[in-house]
Coordinates of C-alpha atoms in Angstrom, one line a residue:
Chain A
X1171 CA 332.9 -2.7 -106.1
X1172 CA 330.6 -5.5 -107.9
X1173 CA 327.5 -4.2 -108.8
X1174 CA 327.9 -0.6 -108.8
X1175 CA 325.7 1.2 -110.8
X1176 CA 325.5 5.2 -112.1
X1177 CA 322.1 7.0 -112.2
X1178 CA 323.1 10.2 -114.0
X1179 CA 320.9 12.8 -115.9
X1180 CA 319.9 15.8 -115.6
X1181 CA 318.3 18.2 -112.9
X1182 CA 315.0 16.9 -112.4
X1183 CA 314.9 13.8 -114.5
X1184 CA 314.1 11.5 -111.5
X1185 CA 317.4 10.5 -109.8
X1186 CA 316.5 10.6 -106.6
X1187 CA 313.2 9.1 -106.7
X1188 CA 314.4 6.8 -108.9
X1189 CA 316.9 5.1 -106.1
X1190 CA 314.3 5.8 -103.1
X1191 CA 311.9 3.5 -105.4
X1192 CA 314.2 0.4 -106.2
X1193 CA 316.2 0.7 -102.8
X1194 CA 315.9 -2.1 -100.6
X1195 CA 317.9 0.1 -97.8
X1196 CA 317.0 3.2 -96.8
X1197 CA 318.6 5.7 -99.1
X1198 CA 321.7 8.3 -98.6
X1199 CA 320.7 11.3 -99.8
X1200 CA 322.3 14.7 -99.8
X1201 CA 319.8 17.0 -100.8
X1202 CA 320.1 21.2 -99.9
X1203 CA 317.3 23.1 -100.2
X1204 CA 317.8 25.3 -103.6
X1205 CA 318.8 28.6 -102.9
X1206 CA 319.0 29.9 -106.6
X1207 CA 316.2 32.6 -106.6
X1208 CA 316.5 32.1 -110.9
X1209 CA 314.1 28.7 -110.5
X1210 CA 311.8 30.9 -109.1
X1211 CA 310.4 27.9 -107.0
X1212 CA 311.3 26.5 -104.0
X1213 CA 312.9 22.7 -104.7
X1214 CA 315.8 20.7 -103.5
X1215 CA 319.1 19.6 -105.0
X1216 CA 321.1 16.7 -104.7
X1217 CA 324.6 18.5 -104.4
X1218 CA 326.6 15.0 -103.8
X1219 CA 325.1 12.1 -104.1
X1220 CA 322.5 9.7 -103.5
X1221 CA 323.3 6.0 -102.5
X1222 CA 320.5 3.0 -102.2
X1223 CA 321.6 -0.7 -102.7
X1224 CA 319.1 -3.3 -104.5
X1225 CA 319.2 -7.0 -103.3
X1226 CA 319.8 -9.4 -106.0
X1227 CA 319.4 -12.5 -104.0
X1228 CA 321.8 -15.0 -101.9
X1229 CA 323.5 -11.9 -100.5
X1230 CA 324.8 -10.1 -103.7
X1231 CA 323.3 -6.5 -103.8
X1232 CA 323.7 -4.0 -106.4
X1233 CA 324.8 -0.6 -105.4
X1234 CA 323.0 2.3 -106.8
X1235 CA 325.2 5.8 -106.7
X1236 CA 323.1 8.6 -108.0
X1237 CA 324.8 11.7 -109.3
X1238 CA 324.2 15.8 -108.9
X1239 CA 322.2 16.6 -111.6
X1240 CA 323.9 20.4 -112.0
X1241 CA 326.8 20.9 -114.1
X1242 CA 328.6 22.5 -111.6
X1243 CA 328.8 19.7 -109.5
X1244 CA 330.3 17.6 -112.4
X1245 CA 333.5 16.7 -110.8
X1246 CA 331.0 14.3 -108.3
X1247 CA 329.8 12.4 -112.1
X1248 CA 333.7 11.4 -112.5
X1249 CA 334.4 10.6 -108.7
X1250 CA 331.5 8.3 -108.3
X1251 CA 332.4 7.2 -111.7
X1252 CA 335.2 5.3 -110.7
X1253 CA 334.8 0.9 -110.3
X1254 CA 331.7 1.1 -111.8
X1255 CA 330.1 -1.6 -113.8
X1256 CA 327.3 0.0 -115.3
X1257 CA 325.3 3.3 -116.4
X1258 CA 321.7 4.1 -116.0
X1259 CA 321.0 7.9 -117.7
X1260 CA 317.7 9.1 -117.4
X1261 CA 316.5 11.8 -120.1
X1262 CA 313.7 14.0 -119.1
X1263 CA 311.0 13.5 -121.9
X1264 CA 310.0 17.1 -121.1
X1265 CA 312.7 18.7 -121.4
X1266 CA 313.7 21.5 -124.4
X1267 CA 315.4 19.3 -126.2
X1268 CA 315.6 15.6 -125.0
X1269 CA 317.6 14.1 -127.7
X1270 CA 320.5 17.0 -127.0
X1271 CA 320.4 16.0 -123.4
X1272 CA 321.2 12.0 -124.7
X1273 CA 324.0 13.6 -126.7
X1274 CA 325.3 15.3 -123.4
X1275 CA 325.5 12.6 -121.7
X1276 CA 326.3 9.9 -123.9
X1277 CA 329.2 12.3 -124.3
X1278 CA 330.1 12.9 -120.3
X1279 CA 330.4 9.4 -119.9
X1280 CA 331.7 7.6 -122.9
X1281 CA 334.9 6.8 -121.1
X1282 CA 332.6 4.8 -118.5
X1283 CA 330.2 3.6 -120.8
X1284 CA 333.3 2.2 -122.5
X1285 CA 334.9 0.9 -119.7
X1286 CA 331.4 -0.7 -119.0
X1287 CA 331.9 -2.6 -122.5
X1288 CA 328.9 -1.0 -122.9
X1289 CA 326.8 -2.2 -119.9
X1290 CA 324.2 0.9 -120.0
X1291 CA 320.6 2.0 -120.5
X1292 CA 318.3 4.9 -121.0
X1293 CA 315.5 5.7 -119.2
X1294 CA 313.0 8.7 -120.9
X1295 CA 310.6 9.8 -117.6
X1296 CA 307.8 12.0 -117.6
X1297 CA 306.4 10.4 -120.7
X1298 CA 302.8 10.5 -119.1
X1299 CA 303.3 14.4 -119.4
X1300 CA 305.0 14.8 -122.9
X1301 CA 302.8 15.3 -125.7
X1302 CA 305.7 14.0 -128.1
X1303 CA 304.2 10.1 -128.3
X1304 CA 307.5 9.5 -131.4
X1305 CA 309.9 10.1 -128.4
X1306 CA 311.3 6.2 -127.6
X1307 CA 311.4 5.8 -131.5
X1308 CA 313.6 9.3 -131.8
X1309 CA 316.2 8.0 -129.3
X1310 CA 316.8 4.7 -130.8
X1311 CA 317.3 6.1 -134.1
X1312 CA 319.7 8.5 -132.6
X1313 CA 321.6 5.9 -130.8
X1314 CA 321.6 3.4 -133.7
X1315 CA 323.3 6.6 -135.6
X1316 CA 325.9 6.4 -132.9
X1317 CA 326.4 2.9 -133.5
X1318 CA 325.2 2.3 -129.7
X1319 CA 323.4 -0.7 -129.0
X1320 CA 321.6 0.2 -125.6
X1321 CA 318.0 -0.5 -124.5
X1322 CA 315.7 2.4 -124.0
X1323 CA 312.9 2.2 -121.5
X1324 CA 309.8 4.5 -120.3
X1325 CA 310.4 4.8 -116.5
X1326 CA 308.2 6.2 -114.0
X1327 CA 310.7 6.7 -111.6
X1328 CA 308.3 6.4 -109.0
X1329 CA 307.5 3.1 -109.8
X1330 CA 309.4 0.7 -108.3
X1331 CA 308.7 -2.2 -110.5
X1332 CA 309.5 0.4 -113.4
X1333 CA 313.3 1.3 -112.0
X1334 CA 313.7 -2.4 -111.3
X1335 CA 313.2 -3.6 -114.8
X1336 CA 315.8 -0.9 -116.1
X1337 CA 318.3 -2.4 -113.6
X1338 CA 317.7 -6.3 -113.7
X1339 CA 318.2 -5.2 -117.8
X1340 CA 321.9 -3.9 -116.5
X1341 CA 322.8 -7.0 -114.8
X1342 CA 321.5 -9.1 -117.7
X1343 CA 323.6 -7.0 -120.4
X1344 CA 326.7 -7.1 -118.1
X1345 CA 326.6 -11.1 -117.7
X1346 CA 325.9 -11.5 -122.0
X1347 CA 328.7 -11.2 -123.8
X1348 CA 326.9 -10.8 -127.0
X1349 CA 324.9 -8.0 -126.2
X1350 CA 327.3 -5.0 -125.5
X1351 CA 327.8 -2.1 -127.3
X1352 CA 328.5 -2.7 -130.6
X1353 CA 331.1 0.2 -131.1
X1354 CA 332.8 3.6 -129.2
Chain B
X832 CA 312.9 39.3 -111.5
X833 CA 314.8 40.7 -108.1
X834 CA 313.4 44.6 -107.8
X835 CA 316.0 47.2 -107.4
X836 CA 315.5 47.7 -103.8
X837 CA 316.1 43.6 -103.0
X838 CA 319.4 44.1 -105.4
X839 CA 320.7 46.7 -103.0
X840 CA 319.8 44.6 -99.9
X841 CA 322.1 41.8 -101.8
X842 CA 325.3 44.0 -102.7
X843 CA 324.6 45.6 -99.1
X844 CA 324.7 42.2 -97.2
X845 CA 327.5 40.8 -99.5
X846 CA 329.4 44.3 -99.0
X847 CA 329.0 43.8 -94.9
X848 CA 329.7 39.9 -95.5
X849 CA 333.1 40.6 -97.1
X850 CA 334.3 42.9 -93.8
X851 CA 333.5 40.7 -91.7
X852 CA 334.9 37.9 -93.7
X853 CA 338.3 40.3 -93.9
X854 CA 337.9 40.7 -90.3
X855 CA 338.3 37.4 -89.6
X856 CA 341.4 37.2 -92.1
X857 CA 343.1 39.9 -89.9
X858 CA 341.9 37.8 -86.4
X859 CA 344.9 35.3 -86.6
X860 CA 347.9 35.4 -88.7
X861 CA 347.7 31.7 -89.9
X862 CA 344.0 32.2 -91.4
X863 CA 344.6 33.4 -95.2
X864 CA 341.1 32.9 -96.9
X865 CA 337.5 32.7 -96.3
X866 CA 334.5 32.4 -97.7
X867 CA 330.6 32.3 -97.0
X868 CA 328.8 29.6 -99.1
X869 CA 325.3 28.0 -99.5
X870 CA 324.1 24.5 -98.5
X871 CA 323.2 24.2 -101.7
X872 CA 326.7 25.4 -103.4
X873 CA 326.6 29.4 -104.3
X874 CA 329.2 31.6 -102.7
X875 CA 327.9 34.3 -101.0
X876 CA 330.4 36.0 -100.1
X877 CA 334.8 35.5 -100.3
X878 CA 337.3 36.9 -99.4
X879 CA 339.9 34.1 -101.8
X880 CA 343.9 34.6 -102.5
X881 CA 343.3 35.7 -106.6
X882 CA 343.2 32.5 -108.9
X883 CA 341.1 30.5 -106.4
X884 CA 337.6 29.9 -108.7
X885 CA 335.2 30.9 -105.6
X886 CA 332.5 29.1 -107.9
X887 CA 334.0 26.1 -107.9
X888 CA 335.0 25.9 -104.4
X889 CA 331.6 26.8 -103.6
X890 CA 329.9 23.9 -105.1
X891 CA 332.8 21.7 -103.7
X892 CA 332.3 22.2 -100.5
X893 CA 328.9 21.9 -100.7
X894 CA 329.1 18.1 -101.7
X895 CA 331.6 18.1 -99.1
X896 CA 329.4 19.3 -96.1
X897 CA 326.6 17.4 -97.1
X898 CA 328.7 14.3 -96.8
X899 CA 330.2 14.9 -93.5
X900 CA 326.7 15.7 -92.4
X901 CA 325.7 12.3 -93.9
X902 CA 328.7 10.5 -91.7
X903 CA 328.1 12.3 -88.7
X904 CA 324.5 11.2 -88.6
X905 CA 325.5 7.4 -89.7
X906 CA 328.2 6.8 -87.0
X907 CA 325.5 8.3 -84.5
X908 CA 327.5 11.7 -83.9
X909 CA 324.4 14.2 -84.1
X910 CA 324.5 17.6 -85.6
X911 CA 327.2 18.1 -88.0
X912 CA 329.7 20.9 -86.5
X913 CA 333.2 21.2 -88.3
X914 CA 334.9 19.5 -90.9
X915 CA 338.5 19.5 -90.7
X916 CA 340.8 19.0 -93.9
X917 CA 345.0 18.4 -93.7
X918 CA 346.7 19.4 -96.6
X919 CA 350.6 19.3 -97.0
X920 CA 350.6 23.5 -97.0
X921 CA 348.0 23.8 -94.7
X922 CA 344.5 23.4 -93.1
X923 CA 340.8 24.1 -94.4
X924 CA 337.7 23.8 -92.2
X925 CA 334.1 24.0 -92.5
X926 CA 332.3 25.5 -90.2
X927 CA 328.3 25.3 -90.3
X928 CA 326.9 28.4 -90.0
X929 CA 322.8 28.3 -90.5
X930 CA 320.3 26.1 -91.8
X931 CA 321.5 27.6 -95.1
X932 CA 324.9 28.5 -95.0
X933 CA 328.9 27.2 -94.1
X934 CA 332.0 28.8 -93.4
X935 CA 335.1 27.7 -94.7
X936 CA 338.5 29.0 -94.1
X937 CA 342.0 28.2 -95.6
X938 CA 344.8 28.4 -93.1
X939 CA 349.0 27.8 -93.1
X940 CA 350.3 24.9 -91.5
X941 CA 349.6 25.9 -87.7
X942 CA 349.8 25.2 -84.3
X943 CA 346.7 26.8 -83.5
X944 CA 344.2 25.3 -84.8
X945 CA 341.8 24.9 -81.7
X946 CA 342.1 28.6 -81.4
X947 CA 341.1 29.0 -85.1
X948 CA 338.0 26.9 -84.7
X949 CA 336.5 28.5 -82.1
X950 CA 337.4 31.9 -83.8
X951 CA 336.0 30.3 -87.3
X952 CA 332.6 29.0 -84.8
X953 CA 332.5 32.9 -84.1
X954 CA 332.7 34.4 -87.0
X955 CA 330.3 32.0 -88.4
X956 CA 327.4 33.1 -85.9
X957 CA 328.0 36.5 -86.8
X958 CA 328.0 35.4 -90.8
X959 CA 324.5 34.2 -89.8
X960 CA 323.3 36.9 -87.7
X961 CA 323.8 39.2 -90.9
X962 CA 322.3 36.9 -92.9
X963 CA 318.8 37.1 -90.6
X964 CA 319.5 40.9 -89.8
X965 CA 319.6 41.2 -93.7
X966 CA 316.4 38.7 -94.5
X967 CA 314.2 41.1 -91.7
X968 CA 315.6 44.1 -93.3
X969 CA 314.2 42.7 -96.6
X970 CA 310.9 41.6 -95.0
X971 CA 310.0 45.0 -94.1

């Protein structure tokens, strides 16, 4: 499929609002209501996947595949996975320990983000509630460590011109040549 | 933090769960497992041939029923019902049981398998009817 692009990260980072924001169609989502009496709060859960599609103009459309956000539905991150062209992960900026979360995923999906050639971005949400203001320096030290060459963005995933610029910045990576990862 | 006496009314409802979930094992030679399993992914309750991660199925079928309520709604079908799954060694359906719940059961190969959905439709209103029996009991 041309175009299809992976919205991964974790529980709560903004998956699902971030496709229902950019969508041009209304969105497939498979939301159950969250039964796990631990969260102690009532919430949904995304336990498949959500699909929106983004028109690009003269008919070409980019699909937008959102995965499960819990660990336990991982085996939905590789099945989706497969034929696409692209990665968005979103990092939760409040979260314990946002850089470890990049790690994660950066590590779940090397093998796509490779196939890719490197055709991915990060998008930190919920910076208007974290009180760390160093956060979009942190990560692109950390990925420069990993020899990644990958834009970071601040998303409000319920801004639609917000989501949008993270994935026009997909399609503009995947048709440069010269602006892929550098190594992985 | 669940209080003791909501503990018990778990293990209870699980424990009464599990008979009914070996009951319906027993109904028809061909059935071999079952299990009871949230929207949402958790297994309530199984009744699983040993080496079968009950976790894991549980989640799967969870992203499994979602979808097949996502197609039945798409191709204009209404409520989602059953979902029926072929596999070289035998059959596996799931059957919606609640708002918050599904039933799935393994079977052999079989001839049957009309009669073993409308006993799996069965037992899956009375999977439910514990479930609310058990969530008044807990209310009061």
């Amino acid at each position: 499929m041309k175009n299809k692009i992976i919205i991964t990260g974790a529980v709560g980072s903004g998956k699902t609002t971030a496709i229902t924001s950019a969508s041009d169609t209304l969105v497939v989502d498979t939301e159950a209501a969250d039964t796990d009496r631990m969260r102690g709060e009532s919430s949904k859960t995304t336990v498949a996947m959500d699909y929106g599609t983004l028109n690009l103009g003269a008919g070409a459309k980019m699909h937008l595949f959102g995965t499960p956000g819990q660990e336990r539905f991982s085996y939905m991150w590789e099945i989706l996975s497969t034929g696409a062209t692209g990665i968005a992960i979103l990092i939760d900026a409040t979260s314990v320990n946002p850089l470890g979360d990049l790690d994660f995923y950066l590590e779940v999906f090397s093998d796509l983000i490779s196939k890719c050639g490197g055709v991915a971005v990060i998008g930190i949400t919920h910076t208007d509630v974290t009180r760390n203001s160093r956060i979009l320096e942190q990560f692109n030290k950390r990925l420069s460590e990993v020899r990644l060459s990958v834009p970071v963005f601040e998303v409000d995933c319920r801004r639609r011109e917000d989501v949008r610029t993270m994935l026009y910045s997909l399609l503009s990576l995947s048709e440069s040549d010269d602006t892929h990862a550098l190594s992985h | 933090m669940k209080n003791e006496l909501q503990q018990r009314l778990d293990a209870a409802k699980v424990s009464i769960m599990c008979a009914a979930l070996r009951e319906l094992n027993a109904a028809m030679s061909d059935i071999e497992a079952s299990a009871y399993i949230s929207l949402d992914g958790y297994t309530i309750a199984a009744e699983l041939a040993s080496g079968v991660d009950s976790n894991r199925l549980g989640a799967i079928c969870a992203s499994m029923h979602a979808l097949a309520q996502r197609a039945s709604q798409e191709i204009k079908h209404g409520a989602f019902n059953l979902l029926l799954i072929e596999s070289e060694q035998g059959y596996m359906l799931l059957v919606k049981s609640s708002v918050e719940a599904m039933l799935v059961v393994s079977t052999k190969p079989s001839k049957s398998l009309g009669m073993i959905a409308s006993v799996s439709k069965q037992f899956a209103e009375k999977l439910k009817r514990i479930q609310e029996t058990h969530k008044v009991a807990a209310a009061t």
